[in-house]
PDB file of C-alpha atoms in Angstrom:
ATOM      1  CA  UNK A  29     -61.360  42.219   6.111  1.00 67.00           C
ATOM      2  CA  UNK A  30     -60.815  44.171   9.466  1.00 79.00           C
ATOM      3  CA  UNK A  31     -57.416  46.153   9.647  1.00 79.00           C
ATOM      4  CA  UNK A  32     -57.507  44.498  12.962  1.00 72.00           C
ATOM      5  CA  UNK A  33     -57.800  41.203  11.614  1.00 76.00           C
ATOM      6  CA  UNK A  34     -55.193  41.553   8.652  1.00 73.00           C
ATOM      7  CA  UNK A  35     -52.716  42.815  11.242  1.00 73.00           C
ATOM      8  CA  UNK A  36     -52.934  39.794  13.290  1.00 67.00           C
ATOM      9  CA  UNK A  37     -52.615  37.211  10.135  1.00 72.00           C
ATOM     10  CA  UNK A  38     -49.926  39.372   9.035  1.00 75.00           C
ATOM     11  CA  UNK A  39     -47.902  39.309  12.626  1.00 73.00           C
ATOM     12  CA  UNK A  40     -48.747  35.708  12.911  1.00 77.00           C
ATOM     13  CA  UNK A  41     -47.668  34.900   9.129  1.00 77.00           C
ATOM     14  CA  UNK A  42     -44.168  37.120   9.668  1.00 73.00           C
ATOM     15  CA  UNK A  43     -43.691  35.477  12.996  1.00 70.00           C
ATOM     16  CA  UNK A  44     -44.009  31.421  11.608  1.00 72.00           C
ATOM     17  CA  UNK A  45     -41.590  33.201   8.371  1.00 74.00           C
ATOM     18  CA  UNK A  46     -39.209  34.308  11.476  1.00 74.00           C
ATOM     19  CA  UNK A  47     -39.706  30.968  12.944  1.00 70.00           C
ATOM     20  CA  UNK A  48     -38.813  28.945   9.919  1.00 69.00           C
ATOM     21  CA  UNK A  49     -35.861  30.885   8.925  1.00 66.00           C
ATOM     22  CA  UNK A  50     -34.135  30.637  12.454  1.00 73.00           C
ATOM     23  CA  UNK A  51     -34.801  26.896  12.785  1.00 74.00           C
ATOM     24  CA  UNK A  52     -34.297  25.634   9.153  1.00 73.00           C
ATOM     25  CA  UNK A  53     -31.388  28.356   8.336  1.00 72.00           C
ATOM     26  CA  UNK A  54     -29.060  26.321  11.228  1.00 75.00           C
ATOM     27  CA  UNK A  55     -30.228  23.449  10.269  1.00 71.00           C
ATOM     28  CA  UNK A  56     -29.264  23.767   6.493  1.00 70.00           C
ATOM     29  CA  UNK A  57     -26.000  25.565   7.426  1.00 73.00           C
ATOM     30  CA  UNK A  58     -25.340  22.178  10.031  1.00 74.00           C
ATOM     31  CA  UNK A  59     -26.141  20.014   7.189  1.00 78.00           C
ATOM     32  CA  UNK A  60     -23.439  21.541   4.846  1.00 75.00           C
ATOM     33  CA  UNK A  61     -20.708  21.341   7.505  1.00 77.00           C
ATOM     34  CA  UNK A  62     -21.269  18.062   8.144  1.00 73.00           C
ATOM     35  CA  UNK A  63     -21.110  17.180   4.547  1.00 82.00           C
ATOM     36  CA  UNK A  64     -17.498  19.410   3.973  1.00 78.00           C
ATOM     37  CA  UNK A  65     -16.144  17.437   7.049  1.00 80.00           C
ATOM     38  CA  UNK A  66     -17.313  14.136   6.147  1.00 77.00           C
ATOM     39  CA  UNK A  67     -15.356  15.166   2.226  1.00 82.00           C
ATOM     40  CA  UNK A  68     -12.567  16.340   4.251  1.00 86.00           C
ATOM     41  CA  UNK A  69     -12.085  12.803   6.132  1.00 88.00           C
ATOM     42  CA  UNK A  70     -12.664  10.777   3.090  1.00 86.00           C
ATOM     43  CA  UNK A  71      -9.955  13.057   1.600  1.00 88.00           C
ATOM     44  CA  UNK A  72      -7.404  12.469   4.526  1.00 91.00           C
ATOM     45  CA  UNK A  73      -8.619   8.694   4.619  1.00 93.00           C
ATOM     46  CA  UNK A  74      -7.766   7.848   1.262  1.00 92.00           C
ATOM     47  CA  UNK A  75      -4.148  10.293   1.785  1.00 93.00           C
ATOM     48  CA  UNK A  76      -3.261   7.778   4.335  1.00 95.00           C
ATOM     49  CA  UNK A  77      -4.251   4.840   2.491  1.00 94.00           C
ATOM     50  CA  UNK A  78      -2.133   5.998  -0.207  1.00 94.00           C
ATOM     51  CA  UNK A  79       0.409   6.636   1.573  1.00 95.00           C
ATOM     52  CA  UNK A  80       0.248   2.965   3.198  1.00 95.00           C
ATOM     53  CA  UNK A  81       0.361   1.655  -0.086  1.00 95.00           C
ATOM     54  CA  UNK A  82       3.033   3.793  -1.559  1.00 95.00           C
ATOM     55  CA  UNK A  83       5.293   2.667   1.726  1.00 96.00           C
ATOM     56  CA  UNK A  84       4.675  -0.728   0.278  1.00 96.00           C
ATOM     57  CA  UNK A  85       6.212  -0.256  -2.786  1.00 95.00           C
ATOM     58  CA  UNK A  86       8.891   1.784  -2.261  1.00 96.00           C
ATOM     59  CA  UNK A  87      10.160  -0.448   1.066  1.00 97.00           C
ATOM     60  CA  UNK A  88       9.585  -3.842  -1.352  1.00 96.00           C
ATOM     61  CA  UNK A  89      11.619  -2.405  -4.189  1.00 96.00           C
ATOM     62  CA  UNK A  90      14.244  -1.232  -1.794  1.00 97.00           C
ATOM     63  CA  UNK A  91      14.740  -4.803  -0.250  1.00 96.00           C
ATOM     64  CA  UNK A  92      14.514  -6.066  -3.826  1.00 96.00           C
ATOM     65  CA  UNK A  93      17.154  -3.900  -5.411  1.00 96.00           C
ATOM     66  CA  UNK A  94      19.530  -4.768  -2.859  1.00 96.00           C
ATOM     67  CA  UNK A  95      19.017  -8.550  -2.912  1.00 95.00           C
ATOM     68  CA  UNK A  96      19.734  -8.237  -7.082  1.00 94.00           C
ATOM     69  CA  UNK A  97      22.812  -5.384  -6.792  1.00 94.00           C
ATOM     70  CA  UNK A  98      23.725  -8.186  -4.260  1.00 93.00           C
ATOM     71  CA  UNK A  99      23.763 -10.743  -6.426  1.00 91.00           C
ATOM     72  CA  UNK A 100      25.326  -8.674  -9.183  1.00 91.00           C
ATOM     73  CA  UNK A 101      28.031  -7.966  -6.372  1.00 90.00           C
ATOM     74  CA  UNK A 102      28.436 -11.782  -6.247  1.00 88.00           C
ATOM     75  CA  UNK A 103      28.849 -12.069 -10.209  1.00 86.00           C
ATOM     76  CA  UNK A 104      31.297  -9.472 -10.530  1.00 85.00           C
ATOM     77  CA  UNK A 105      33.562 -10.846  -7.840  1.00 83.00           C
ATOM     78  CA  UNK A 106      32.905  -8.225  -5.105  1.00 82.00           C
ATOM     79  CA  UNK A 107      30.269  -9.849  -2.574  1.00 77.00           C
ATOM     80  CA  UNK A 108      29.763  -8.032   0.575  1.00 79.00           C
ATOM     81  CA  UNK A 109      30.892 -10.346   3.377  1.00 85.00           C
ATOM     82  CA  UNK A 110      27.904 -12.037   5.236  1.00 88.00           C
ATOM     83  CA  UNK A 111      27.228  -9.928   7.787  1.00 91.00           C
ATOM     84  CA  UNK A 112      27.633  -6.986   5.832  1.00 92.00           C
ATOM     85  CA  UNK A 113      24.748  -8.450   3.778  1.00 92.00           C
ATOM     86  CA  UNK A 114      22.883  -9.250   6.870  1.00 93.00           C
ATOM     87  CA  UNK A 115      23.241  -6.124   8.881  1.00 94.00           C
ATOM     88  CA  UNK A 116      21.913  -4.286   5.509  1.00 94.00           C
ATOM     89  CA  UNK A 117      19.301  -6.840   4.268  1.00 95.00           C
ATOM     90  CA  UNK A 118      17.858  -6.896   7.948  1.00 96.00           C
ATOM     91  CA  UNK A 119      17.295  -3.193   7.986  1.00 96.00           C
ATOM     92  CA  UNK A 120      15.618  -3.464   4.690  1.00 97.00           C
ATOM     93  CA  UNK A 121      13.075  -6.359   5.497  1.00 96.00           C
ATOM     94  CA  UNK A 122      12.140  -5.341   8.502  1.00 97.00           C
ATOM     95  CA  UNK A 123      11.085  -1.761   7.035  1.00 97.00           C
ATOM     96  CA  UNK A 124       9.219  -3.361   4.196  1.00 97.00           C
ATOM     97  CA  UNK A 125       7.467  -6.429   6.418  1.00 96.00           C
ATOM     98  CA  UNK A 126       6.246  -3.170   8.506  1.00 97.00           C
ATOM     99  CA  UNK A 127       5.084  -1.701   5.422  1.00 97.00           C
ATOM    100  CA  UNK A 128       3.420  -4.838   4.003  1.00 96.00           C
ATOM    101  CA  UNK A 129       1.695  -5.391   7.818  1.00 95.00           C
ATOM    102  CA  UNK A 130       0.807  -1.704   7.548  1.00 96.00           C
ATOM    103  CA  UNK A 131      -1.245  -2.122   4.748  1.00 95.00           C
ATOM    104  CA  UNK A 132      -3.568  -3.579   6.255  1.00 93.00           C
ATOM    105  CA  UNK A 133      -5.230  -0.417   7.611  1.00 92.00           C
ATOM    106  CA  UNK A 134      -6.061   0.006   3.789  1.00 92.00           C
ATOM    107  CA  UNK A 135      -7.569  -3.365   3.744  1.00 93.00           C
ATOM    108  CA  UNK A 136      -4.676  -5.702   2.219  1.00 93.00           C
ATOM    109  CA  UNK A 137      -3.492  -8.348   3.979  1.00 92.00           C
ATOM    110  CA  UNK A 138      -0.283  -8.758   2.757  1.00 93.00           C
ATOM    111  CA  UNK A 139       2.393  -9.758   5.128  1.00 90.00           C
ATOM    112  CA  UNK A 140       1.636 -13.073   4.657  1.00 90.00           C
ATOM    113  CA  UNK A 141       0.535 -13.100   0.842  1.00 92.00           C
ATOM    114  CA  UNK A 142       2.915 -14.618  -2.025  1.00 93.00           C
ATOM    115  CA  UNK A 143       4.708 -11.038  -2.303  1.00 94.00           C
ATOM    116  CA  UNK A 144       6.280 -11.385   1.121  1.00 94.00           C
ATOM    117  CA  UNK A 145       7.410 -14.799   0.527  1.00 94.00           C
ATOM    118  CA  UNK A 146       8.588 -14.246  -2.685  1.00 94.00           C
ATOM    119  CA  UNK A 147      10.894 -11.782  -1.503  1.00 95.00           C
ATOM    120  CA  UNK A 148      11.798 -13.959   2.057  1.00 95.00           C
ATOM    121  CA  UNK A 149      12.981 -16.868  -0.207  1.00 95.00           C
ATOM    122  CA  UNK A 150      15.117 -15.086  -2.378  1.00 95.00           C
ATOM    123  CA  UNK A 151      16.692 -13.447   0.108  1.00 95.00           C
ATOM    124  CA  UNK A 152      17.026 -16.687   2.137  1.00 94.00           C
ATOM    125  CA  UNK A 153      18.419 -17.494  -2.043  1.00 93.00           C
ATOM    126  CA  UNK A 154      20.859 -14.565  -1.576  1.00 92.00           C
ATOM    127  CA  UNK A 155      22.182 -15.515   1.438  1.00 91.00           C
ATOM    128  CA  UNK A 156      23.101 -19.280   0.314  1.00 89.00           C
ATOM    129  CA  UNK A 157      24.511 -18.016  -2.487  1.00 87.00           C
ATOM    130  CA  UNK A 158      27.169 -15.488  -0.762  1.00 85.00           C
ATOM    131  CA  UNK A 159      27.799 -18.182   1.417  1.00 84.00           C
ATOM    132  CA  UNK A 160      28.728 -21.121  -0.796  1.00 81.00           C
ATOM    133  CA  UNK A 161      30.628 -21.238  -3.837  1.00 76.00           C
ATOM    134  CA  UNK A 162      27.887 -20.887  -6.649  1.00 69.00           C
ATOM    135  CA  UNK A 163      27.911 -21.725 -10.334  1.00 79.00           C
ATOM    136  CA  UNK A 164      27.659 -19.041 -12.625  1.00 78.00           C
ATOM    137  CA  UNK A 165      24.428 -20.318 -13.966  1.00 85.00           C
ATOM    138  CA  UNK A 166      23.016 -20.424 -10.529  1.00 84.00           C
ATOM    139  CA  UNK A 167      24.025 -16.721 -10.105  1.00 86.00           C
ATOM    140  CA  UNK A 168      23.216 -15.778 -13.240  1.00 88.00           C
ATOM    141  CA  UNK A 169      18.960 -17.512 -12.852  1.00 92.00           C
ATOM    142  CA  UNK A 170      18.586 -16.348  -9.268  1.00 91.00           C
ATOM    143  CA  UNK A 171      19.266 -12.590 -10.380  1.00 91.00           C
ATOM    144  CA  UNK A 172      16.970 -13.711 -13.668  1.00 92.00           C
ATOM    145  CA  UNK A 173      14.172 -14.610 -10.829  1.00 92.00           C
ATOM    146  CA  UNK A 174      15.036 -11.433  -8.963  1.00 92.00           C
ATOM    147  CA  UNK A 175      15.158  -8.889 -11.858  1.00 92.00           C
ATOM    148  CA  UNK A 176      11.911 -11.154 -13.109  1.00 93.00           C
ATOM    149  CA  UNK A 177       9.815 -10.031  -9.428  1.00 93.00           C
ATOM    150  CA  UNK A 178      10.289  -5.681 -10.511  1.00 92.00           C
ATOM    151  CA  UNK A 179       7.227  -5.642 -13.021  1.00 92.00           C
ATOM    152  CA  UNK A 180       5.364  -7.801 -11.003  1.00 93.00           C
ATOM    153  CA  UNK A 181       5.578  -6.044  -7.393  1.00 93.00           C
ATOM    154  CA  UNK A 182       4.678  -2.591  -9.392  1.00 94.00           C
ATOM    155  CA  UNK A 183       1.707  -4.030 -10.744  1.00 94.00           C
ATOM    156  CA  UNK A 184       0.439  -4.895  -7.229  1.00 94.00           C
ATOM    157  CA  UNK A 185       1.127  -1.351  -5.846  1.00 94.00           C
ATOM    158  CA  UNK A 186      -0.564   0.143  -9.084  1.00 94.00           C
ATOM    159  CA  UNK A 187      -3.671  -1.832  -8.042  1.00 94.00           C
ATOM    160  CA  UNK A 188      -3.857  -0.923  -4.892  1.00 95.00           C
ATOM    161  CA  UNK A 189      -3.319   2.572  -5.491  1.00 94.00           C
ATOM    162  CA  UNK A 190      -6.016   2.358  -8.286  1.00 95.00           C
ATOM    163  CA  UNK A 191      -8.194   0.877  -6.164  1.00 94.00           C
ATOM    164  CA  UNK A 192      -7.632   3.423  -3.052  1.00 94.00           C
ATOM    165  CA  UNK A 193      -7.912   6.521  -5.130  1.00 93.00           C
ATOM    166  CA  UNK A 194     -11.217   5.083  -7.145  1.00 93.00           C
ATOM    167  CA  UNK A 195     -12.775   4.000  -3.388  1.00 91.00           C
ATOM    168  CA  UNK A 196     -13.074   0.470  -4.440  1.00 93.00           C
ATOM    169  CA  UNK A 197     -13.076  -2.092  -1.811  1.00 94.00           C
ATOM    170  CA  UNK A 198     -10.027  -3.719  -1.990  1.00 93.00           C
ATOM    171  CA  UNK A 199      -9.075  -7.364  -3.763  1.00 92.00           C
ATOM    172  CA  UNK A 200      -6.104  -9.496  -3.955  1.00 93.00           C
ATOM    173  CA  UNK A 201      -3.478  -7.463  -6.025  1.00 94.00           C
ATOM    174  CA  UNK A 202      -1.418 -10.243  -6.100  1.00 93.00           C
ATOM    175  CA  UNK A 203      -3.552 -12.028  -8.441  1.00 92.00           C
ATOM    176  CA  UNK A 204      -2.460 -12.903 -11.991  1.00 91.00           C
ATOM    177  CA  UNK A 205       1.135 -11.961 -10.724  1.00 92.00           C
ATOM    178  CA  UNK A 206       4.085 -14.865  -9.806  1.00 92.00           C
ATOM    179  CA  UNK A 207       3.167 -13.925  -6.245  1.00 92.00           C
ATOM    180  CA  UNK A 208       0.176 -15.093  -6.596  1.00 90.00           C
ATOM    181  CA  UNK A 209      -0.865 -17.820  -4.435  1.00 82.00           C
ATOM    182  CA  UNK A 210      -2.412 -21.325  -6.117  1.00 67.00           C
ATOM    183  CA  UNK A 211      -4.036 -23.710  -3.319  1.00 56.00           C
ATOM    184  CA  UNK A 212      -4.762 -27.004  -4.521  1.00 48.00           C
ATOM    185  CA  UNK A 213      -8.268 -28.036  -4.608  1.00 45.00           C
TER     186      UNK A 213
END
């Protein structure tokens, strides 16, 4: 082969290597950062989401331990006055109904489910109960039905937080639960 010759395929064949590198080597390098940010805000979506769903539970239990210490209040002779009770208990359901609506921007539509009006009719349940004289027994089964709703509302937040942090779609955590809600056919 000619020098001549060999120096031209070799110029040619260094300059399509040059080529290559400086259009594939940014496009690779693109590639990856898209990738790491597209991880990252999967990572910060599902923070949020668990977050949303941890707000849930802790807001829920909050409004449910004070309707029960309520009640125990009542039992032991000691009820707050009614709108002692209502200034409180307002506070409380109005930060977990904002939790329960918040949740769905992780995909649970909750603020109307059986959970929410679980805990709206026993506090309605509450209420009556500070403000009429009650029976014992009546005391005593409406803090059964309230200490009864605990295992329950954690086993809705532990599915939803299972099913955040595994990036399942989301279902009806309610189900199999007393909140859950029966139509008839």
């Amino acid at each position: 082969m000619n020098p001549a010759m060999a120096g031209l395929l070799g110029a040619i064949s260094g300059a399509l290597v040059t080529g290559s590198a400086t259009t594939i080597g940014p496009l690779l390098l693109q590639r990856h950062k898209d990738r790491a940010e597209g991880h990252q805000r999967s990572k910060e979506e599902t923070a949020k989401k668990v977050d949303l769903v941890n707000d849930v539970g802790v807001q829920c239990r909050a409004w449910l331990l004070y309707l029960s210490r309520s009640l125990q209040d009542r039992q032991a002779g000691s009820p707050a006055t009614l709108a002692e009770f209502d200034e409180k208990g307002e506070g409380l359901r109005t930060a977990a109904e904002r939790a329960l609506a918040q949740a769905a921007n992780a995909g649970y539509a909750l603020s109307n489910s059986g959970l929410a009006d679980a805990l709206r009719a026993l506090e309605d349940q509450v209420r009556v109960a500070l403000l009429l004289p009650a029976h014992t027994e009546d005391l005593t089964q409406l803090h059964t039905q309230a200490s009864s709703y605990f295992t329950p509302r954690e086993v809705v937040t532990l599915r939803m937080l299972d099913e955040v942090l595994h990036d399942r779609p989301p279902t009806d955590p309610t189900s199999g639960t007393v909140f859950e809600r029966r139509f008839l056919a």
